[in-house]
CSV table of C-alpha atoms and ligand atoms in Angstrom, one decimal:
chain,number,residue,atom,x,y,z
A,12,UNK,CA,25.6,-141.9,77.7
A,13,UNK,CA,26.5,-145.7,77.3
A,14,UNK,CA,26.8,-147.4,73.9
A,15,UNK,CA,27.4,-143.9,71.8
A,16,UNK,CA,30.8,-144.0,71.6
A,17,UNK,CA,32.6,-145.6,68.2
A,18,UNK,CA,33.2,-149.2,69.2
A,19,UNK,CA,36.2,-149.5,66.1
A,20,UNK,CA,39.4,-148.8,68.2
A,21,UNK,CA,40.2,-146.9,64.7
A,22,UNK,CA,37.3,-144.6,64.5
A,23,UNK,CA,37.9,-143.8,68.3
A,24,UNK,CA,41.4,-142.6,67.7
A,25,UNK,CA,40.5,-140.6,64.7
A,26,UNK,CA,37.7,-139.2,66.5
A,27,UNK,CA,39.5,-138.2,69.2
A,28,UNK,CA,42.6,-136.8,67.3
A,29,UNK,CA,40.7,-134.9,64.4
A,30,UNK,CA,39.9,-131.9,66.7
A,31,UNK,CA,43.4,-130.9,67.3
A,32,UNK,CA,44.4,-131.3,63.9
A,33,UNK,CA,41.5,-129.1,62.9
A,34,UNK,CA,42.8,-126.6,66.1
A,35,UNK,CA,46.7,-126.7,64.5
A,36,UNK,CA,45.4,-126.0,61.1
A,37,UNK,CA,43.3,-122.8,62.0
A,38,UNK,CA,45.5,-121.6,64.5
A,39,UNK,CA,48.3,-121.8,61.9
A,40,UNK,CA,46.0,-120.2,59.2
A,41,UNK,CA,44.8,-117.4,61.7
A,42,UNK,CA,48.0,-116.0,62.4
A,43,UNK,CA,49.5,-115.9,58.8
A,44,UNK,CA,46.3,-114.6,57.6
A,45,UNK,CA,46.2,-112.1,60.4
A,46,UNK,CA,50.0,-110.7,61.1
A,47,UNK,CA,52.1,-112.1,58.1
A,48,UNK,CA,49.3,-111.1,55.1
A,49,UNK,CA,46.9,-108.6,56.6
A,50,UNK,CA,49.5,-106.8,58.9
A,51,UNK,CA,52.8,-106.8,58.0
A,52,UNK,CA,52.6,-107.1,54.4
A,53,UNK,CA,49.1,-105.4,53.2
A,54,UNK,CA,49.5,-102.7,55.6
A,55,UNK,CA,52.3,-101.7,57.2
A,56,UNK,CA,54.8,-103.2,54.1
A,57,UNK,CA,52.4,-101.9,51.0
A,58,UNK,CA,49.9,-99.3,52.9
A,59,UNK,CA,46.5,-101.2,51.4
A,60,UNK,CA,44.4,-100.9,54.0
A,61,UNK,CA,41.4,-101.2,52.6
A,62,UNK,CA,42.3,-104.2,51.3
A,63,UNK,CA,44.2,-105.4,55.0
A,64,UNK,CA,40.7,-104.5,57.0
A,65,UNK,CA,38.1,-105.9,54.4
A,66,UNK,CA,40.3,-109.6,54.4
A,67,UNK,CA,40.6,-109.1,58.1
A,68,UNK,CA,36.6,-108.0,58.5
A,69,UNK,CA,35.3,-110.9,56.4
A,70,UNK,CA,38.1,-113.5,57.9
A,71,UNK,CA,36.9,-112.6,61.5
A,72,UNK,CA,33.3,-113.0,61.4
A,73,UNK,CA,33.4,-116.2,59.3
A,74,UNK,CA,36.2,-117.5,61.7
A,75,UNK,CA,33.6,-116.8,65.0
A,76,UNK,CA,30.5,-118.0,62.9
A,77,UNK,CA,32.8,-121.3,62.4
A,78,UNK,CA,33.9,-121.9,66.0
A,79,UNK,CA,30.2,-121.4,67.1
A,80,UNK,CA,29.1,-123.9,65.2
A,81,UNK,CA,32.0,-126.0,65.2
A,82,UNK,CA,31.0,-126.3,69.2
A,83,UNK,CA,27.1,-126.1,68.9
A,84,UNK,CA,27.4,-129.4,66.4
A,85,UNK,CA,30.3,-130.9,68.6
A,86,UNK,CA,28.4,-130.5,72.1
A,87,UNK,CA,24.9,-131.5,69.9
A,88,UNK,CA,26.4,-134.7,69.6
A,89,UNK,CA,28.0,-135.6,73.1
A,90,UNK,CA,25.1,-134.2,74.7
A,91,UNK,CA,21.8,-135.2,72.5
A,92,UNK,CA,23.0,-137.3,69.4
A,93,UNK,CA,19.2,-138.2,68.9
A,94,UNK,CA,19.9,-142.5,69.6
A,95,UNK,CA,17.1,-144.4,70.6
A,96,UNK,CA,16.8,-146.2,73.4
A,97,UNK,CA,17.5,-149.6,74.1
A,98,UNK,CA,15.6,-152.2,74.2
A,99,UNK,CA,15.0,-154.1,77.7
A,100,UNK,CA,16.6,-157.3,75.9
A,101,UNK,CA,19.8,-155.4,74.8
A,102,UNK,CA,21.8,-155.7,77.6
A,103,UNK,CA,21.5,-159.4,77.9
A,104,UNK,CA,22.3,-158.7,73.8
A,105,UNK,CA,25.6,-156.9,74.5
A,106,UNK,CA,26.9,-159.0,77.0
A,107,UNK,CA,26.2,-162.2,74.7
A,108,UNK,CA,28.2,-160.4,72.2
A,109,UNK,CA,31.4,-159.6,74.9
A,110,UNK,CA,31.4,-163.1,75.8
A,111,UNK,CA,31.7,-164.0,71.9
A,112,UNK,CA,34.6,-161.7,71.3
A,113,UNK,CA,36.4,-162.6,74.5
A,114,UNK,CA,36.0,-166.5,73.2
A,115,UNK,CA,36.7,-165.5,69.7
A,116,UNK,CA,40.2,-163.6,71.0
A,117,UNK,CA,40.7,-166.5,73.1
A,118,UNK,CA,40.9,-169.2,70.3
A,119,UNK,CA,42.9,-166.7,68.3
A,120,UNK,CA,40.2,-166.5,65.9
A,121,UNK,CA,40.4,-170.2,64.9
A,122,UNK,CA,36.8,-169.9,63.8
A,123,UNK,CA,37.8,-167.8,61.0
A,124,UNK,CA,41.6,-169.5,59.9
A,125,UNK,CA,40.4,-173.0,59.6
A,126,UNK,CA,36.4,-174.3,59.2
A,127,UNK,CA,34.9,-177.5,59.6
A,128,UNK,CA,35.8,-178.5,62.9
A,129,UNK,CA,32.3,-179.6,64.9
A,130,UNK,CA,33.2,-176.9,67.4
A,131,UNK,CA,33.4,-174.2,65.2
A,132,UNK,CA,30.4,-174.8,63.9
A,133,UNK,CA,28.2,-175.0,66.9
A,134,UNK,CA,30.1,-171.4,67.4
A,135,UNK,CA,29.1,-170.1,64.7
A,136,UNK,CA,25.4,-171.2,65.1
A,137,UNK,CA,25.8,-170.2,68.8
A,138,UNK,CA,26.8,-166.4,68.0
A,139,UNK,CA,24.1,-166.6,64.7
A,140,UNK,CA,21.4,-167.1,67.3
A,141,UNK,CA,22.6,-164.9,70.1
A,142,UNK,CA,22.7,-161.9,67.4
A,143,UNK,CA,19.4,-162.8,65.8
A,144,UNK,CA,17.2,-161.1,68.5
A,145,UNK,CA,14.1,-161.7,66.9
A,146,UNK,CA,11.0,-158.5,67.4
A,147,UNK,CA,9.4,-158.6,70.6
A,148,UNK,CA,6.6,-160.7,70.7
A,149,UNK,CA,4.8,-159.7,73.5
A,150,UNK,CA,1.9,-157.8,72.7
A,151,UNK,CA,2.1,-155.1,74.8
A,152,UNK,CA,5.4,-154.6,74.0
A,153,UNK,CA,6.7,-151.5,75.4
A,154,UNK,CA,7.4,-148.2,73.1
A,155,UNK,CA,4.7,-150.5,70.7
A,156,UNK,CA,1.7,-148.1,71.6
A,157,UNK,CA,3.9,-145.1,70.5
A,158,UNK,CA,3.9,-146.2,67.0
A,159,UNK,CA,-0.1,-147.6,66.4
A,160,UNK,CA,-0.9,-143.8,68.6
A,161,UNK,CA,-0.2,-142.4,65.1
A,162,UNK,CA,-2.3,-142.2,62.1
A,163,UNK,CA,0.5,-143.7,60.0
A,164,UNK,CA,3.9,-145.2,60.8
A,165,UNK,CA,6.4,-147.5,59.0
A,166,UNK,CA,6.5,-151.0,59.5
A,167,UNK,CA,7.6,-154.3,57.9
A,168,UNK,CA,5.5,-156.6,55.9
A,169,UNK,CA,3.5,-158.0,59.1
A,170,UNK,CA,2.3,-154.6,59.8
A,171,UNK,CA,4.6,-154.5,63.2
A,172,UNK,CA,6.9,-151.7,63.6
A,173,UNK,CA,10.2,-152.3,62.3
A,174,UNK,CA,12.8,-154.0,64.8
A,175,UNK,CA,16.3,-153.3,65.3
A,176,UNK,CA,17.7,-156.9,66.2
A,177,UNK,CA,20.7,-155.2,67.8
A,178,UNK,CA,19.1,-152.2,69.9
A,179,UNK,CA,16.2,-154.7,70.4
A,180,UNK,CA,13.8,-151.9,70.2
A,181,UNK,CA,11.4,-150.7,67.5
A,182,UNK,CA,13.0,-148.6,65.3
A,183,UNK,CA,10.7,-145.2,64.4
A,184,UNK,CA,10.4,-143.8,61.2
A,185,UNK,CA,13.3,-142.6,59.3
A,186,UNK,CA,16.0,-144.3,62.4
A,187,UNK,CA,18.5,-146.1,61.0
A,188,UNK,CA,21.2,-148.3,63.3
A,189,UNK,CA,24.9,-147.0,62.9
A,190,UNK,CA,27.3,-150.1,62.9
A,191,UNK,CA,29.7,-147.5,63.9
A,192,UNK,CA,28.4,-146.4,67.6
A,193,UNK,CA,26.1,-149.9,67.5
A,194,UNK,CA,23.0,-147.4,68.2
A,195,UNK,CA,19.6,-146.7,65.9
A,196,UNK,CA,19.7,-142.9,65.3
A,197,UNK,CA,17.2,-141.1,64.5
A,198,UNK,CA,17.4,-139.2,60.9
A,199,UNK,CA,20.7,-141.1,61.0
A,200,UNK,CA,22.9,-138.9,58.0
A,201,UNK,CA,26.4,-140.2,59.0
A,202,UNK,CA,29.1,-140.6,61.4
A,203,UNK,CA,31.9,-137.8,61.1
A,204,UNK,CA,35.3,-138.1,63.0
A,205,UNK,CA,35.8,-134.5,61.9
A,206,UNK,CA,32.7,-133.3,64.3
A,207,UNK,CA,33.5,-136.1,67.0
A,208,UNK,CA,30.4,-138.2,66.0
A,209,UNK,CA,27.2,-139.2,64.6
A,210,UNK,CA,25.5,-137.1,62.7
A,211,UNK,CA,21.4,-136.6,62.4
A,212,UNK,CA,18.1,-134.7,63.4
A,213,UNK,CA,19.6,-132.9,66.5
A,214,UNK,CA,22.9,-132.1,64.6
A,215,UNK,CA,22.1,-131.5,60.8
A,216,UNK,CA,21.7,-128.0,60.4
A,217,UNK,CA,24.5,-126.9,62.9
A,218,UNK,CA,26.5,-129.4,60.8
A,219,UNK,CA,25.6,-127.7,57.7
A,220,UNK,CA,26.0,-124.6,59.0
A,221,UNK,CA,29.5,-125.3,59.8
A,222,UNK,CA,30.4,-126.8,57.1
A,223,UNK,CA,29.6,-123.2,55.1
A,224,UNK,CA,31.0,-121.5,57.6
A,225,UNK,CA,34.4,-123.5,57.3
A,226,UNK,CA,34.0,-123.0,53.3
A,227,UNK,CA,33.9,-119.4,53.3
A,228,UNK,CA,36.7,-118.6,55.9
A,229,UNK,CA,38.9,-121.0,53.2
A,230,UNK,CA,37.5,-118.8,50.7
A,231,UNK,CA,38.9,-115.5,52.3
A,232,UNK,CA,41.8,-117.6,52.9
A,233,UNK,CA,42.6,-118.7,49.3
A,234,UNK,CA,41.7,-114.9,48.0
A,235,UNK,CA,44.0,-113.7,50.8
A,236,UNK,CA,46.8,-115.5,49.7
A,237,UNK,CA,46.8,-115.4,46.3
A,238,UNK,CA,46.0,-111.6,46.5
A,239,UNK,CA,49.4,-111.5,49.0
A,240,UNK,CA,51.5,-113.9,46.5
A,241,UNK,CA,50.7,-111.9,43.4
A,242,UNK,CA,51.4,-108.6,45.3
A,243,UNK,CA,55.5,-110.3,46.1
A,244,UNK,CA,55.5,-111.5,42.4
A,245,UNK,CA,55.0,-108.0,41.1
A,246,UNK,CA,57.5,-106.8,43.1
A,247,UNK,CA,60.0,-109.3,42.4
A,248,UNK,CA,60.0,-110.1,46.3
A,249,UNK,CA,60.7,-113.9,47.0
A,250,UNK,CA,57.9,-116.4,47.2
A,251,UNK,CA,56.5,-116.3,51.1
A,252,UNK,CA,56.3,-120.5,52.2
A,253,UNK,CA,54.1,-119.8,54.7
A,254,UNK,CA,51.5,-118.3,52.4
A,255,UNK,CA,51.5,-121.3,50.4
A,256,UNK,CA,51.0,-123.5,53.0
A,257,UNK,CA,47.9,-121.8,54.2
A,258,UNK,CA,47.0,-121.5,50.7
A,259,UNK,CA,47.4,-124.9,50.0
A,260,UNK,CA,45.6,-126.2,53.5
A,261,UNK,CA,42.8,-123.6,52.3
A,262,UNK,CA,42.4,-125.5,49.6
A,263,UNK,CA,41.8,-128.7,50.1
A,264,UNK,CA,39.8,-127.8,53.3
A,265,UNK,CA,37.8,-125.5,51.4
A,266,UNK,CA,37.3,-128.0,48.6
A,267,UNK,CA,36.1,-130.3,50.8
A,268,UNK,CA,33.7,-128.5,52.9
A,269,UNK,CA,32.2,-126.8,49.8
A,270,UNK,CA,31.6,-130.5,48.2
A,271,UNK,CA,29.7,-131.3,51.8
A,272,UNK,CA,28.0,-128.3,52.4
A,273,UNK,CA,26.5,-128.5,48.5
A,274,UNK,CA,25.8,-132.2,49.2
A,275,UNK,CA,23.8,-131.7,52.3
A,276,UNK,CA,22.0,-128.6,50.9
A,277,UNK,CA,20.5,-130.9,48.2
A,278,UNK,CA,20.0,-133.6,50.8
A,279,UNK,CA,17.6,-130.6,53.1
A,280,UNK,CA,16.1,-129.8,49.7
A,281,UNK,CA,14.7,-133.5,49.2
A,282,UNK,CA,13.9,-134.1,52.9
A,283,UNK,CA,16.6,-137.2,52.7
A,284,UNK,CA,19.6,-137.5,54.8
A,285,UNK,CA,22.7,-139.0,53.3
A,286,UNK,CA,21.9,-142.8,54.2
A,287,UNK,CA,18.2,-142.4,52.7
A,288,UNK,CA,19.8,-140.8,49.6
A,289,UNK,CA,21.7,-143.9,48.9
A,290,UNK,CA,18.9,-146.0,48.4
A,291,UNK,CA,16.4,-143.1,47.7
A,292,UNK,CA,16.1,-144.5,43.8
A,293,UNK,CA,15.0,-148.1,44.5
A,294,UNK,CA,13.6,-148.2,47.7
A,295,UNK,CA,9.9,-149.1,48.8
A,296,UNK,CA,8.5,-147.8,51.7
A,297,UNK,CA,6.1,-149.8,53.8
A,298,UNK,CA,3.6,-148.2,55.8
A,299,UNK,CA,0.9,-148.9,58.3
A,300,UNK,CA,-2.0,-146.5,57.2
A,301,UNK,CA,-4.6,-146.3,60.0
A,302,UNK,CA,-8.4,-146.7,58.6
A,303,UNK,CA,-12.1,-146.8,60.4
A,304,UNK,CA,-11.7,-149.8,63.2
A,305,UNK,CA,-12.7,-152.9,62.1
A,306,UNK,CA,-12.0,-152.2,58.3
A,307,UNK,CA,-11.6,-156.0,56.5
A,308,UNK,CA,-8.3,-156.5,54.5
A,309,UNK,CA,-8.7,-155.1,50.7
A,310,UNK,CA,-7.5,-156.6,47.2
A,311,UNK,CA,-4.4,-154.9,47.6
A,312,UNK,CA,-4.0,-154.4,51.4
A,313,UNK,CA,-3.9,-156.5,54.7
A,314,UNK,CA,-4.7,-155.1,57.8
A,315,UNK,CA,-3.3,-155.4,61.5
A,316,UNK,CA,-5.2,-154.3,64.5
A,317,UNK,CA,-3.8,-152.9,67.5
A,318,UNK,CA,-3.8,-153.9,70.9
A,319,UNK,CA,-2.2,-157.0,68.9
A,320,UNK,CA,-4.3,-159.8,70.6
A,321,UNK,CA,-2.8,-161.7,73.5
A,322,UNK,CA,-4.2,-164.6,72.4
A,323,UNK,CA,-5.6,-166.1,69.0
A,324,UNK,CA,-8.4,-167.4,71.6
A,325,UNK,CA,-9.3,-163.9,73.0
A,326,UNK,CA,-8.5,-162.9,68.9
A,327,UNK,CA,-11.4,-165.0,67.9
A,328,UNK,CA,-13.8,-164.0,71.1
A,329,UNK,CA,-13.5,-160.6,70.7
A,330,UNK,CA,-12.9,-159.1,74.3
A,331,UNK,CA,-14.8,-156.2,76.1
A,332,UNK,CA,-16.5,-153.9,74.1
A,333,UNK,CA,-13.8,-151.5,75.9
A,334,UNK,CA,-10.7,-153.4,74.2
A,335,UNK,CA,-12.8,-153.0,70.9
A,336,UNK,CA,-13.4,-149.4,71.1
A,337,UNK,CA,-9.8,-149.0,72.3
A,338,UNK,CA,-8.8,-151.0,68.5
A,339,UNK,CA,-6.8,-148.7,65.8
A,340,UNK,CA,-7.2,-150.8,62.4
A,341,UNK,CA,-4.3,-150.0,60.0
A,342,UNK,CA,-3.8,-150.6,56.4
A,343,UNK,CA,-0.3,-152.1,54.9
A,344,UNK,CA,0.5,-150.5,51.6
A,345,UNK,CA,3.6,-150.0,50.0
A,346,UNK,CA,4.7,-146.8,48.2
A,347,UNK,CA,6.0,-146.9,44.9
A,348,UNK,CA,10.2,-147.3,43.8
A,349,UNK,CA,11.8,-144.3,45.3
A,350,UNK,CA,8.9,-142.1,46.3
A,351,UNK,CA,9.5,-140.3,49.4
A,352,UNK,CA,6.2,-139.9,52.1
A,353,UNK,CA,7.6,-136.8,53.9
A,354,UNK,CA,9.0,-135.1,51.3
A,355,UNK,CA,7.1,-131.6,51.6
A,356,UNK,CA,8.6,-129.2,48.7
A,357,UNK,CA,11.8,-127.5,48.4
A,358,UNK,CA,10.8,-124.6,50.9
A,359,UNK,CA,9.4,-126.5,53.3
A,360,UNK,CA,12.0,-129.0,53.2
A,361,UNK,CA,14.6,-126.6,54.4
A,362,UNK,CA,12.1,-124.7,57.1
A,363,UNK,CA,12.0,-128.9,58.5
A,364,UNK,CA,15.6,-128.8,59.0
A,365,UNK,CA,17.2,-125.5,59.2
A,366,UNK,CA,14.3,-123.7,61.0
A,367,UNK,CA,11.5,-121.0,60.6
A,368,UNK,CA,13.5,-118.0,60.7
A,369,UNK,CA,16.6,-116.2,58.5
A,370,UNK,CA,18.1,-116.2,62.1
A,371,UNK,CA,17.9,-120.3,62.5
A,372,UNK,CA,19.3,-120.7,59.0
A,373,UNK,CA,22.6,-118.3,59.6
A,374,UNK,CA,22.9,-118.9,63.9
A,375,UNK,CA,23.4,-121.9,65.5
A,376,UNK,CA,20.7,-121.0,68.3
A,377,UNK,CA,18.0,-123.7,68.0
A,378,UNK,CA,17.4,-126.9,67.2
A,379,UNK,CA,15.5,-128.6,63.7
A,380,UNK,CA,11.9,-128.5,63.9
A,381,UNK,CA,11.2,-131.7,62.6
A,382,UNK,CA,13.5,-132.8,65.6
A,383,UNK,CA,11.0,-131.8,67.7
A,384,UNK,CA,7.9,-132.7,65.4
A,385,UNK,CA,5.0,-133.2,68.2
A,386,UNK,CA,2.1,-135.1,66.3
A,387,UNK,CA,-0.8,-137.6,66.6
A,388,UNK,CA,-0.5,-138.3,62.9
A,389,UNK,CA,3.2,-139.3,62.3
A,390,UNK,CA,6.5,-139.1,63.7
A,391,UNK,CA,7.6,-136.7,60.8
A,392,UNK,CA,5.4,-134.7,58.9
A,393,UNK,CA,3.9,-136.3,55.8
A,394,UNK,CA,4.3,-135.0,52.5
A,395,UNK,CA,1.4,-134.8,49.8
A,396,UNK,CA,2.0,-138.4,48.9
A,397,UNK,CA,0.3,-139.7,52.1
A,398,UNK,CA,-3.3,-138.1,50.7
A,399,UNK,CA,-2.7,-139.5,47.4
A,400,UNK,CA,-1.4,-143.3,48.9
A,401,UNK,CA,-4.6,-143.2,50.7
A,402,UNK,CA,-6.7,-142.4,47.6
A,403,UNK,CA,-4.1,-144.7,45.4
A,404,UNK,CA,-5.1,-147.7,47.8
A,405,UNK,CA,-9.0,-146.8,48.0
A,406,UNK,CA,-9.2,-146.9,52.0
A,407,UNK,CA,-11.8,-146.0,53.5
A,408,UNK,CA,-12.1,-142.4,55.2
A,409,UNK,CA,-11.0,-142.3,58.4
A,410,UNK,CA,-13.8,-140.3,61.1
A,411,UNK,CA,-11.3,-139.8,64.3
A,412,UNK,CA,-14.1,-137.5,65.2
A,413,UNK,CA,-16.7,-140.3,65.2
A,414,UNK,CA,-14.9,-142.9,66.8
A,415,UNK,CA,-13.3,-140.6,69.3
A,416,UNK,CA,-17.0,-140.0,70.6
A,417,UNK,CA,-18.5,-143.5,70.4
A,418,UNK,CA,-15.1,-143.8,72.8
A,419,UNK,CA,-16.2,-141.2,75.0
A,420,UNK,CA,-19.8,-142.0,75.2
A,421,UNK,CA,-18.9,-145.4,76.4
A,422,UNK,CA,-16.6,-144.0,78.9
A,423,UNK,CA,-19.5,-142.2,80.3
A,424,UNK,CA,-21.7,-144.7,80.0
A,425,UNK,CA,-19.0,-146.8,82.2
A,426,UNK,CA,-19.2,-144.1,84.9
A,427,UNK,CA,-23.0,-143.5,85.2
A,428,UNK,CA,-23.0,-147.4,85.7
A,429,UNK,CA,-20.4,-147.3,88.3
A,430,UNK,CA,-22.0,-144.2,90.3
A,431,UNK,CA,-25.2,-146.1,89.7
A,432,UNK,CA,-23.7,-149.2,91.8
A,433,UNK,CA,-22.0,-147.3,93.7
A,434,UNK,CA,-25.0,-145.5,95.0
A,435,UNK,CA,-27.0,-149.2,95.4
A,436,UNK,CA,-24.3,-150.4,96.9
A,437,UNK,CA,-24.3,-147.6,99.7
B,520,ZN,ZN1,19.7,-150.4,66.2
């Protein structure tokens, strides 16, 4: 898949190196948890077993729950990391941007040591314009009709969609573009070396699920070895190094997983991923609110129809009554400072992300329902706050039923007329 990949030479490396680290470390930690504490010193050396088959027990299953989800989040990113697609302009967008660099790495990066110079200037303005690909224009855009489909979608203050001036696409709800992999994802959380990638709707809840996983096998660690060092202190036996070490890797691993598995907990709880979190306090969301067609801007509202008019002529004329029963009007209102449209409740929150079942929460079989959210309403499901923006704003009841009909009556009506001529005609 093309454009998915870390662009930072940096990131790349990392990314690419992480896994064996991670491999070392556990391969390290399996063996002196396995023959050097559990074997040689709990059973055979002190004849606990009980104690040597409930460490090895827990160790085992938390160890296989860890490399399952270790892969199912790995592959869940190589394979399906949820980006959208690229705009038909992004190409041309790309290759502007090579042919920048490769003149930038040309002229040693004069543009940036020493300013003023007439030709730096124009480069700048050059490579200002090239990156500024301004939202399609074109009123039958493509991927346009996916958003104005839906009863309610968010979009900037013109009432469009919003645009991703580097994927040159529209961006759906809730994507946000990842400077690292140069890509909108959707339900973007964040990009992790450690799990060889980005991070969002098609990944989250393995992620999570890994990150617990990797907690609790450093949890048996850490009891393991303390256990095994407090055992040899009592007995005057010398301190074993390589049960501090593991104790000590268990640690900090088990530290840090712990902080990111509570972290993203709370995130599922709030329906927010980690990017939405960091502006979740002062942000405003702007949303396009469908209403009955033809509804006229209110005190605090404006509207945008779609089709957007080709013309401001054929705006004016109003075209076929076809085109006019084919119009969805939409409302643009704003939420208020940090309220959150699809946030659901706690329990249903979590069911969004982790799945339906006890089964989806503790396996990493299937994927996040609200991954796969199929609706005419919205591209996620909306919380109680959509009712009550609706009734906030005073728009106008919306009858899909009734204008779904007056639709298909006049789609009949089309026919008959057509059979009708076509019968004259023969
Ligand atoms: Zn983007």
């Amino acid at each position: 898949m093309r454009g998915v990949k870390a662009h930072r030479p940096e990131t790349r490396w990392a990314t690419r190196t992480i896994p064996f680290v991670l491999a070392g470390c556990i391969g390290f930690a399996t063996y002196v948890i396995i023959q050097r504490i559990c074997l040689d010193y709990f059973l055979f050396s002190w004849q606990q077993p009980t104690i040597a088959f409930t460490l090895l027990g827990f160790y085992c299953v938390f160890l296989v729950l860890m490399i399952l989800t270790y892969f199912r989040v790995f592959f869940a990113i190589q394979l399906n990391p949820g980006v959208v697609p690229l705009g038909p302009k992004a190409d041309e967008q790309t290759n502007t941007r090579r042919r920048d660099r490769r003149r930038r790495r040309r002229t040693g990066g004069r543009r940036r040591s020493h300013t003023g110079s007439e030709d730096d200037v124009e480069g700048d303005l050059e490579a200002a314009i090239s990156y500024e690909v301004r939202p399609d224009d074109n009123p039958d855009s493509p991927g346009l009709e996916e958003f104005y489909s839906k009863d309610v979608f968010v979009c900037d203050t013109d009432g469009r969609p919003r645009w991703c001036s580097t994927c040159c696409n529209w961006k759906p709800d809730r994507a946000h573009h990842c400077s690292e992999i140069d890509r909108c994802v959707r339900k973007m959380d964040h990009y992790c070396p450690w799990v060889g990638g980005i991070v969002g709707e098609t990944s989250f809840n393995y992620f999570v699920q890994f990150t617990f996983y990797t907690a609790s096998c450093c949890l048996v660690l850490i009891v393991a070895a303390a256990l095994c060092l407090q055992s040899l202190a009592s007995r005057g036996s010398p301190v074993d190094g390589l049960v501090i070490a593991v104790l000590a890797i268990s640690s900090f691993f088990g530290l840090f997983t712990f902080t990111m598995t509570a972290t993203s907990i709370r995130y599922i709880l709030l329906n927010l991923t980690n990017v939405d979190y960091l502006k979740s306090k002062s942000i405003v969301h702007q949303l396009a609110v469908r209403v009955p067609r033809g509804t006229p801007p209110g005190i605090n509202y404006g509207i945008i129809s779609y089709p957007l008019p080709k013309s401001t002529d054929e705006q004016s004329e109003l075209t076929s009554l076809r085109d006019q029963l084919a119009t969805r009007t939409f409302a643009i209102i704003k939420t208020e400072m940090g309220e959150n449209p699809w946030e659901l409740g706690p329990y249903r929150n979590w069911k969004s992300v982790m799945g339906n079942t006890i089964w989806d929460w503790v396996l990493p079989i299937r994927g996040s329902p609200c991954a796969s959210f199929e609706n005419n309403e919205s591209f996620y499901e909306m919380g109680p706050l959509y009712p009550r923006l609706r009734e906030r704003f005073g728009l106008p009841e919306l009858n899909v039923v009734k204008e779904a009909s007056e639709r298909k009556e006049f789609e009949k009506r089309k026919e008959r007329q057509a059979s009708g001529t076509h019968t004259q005609d023969s």
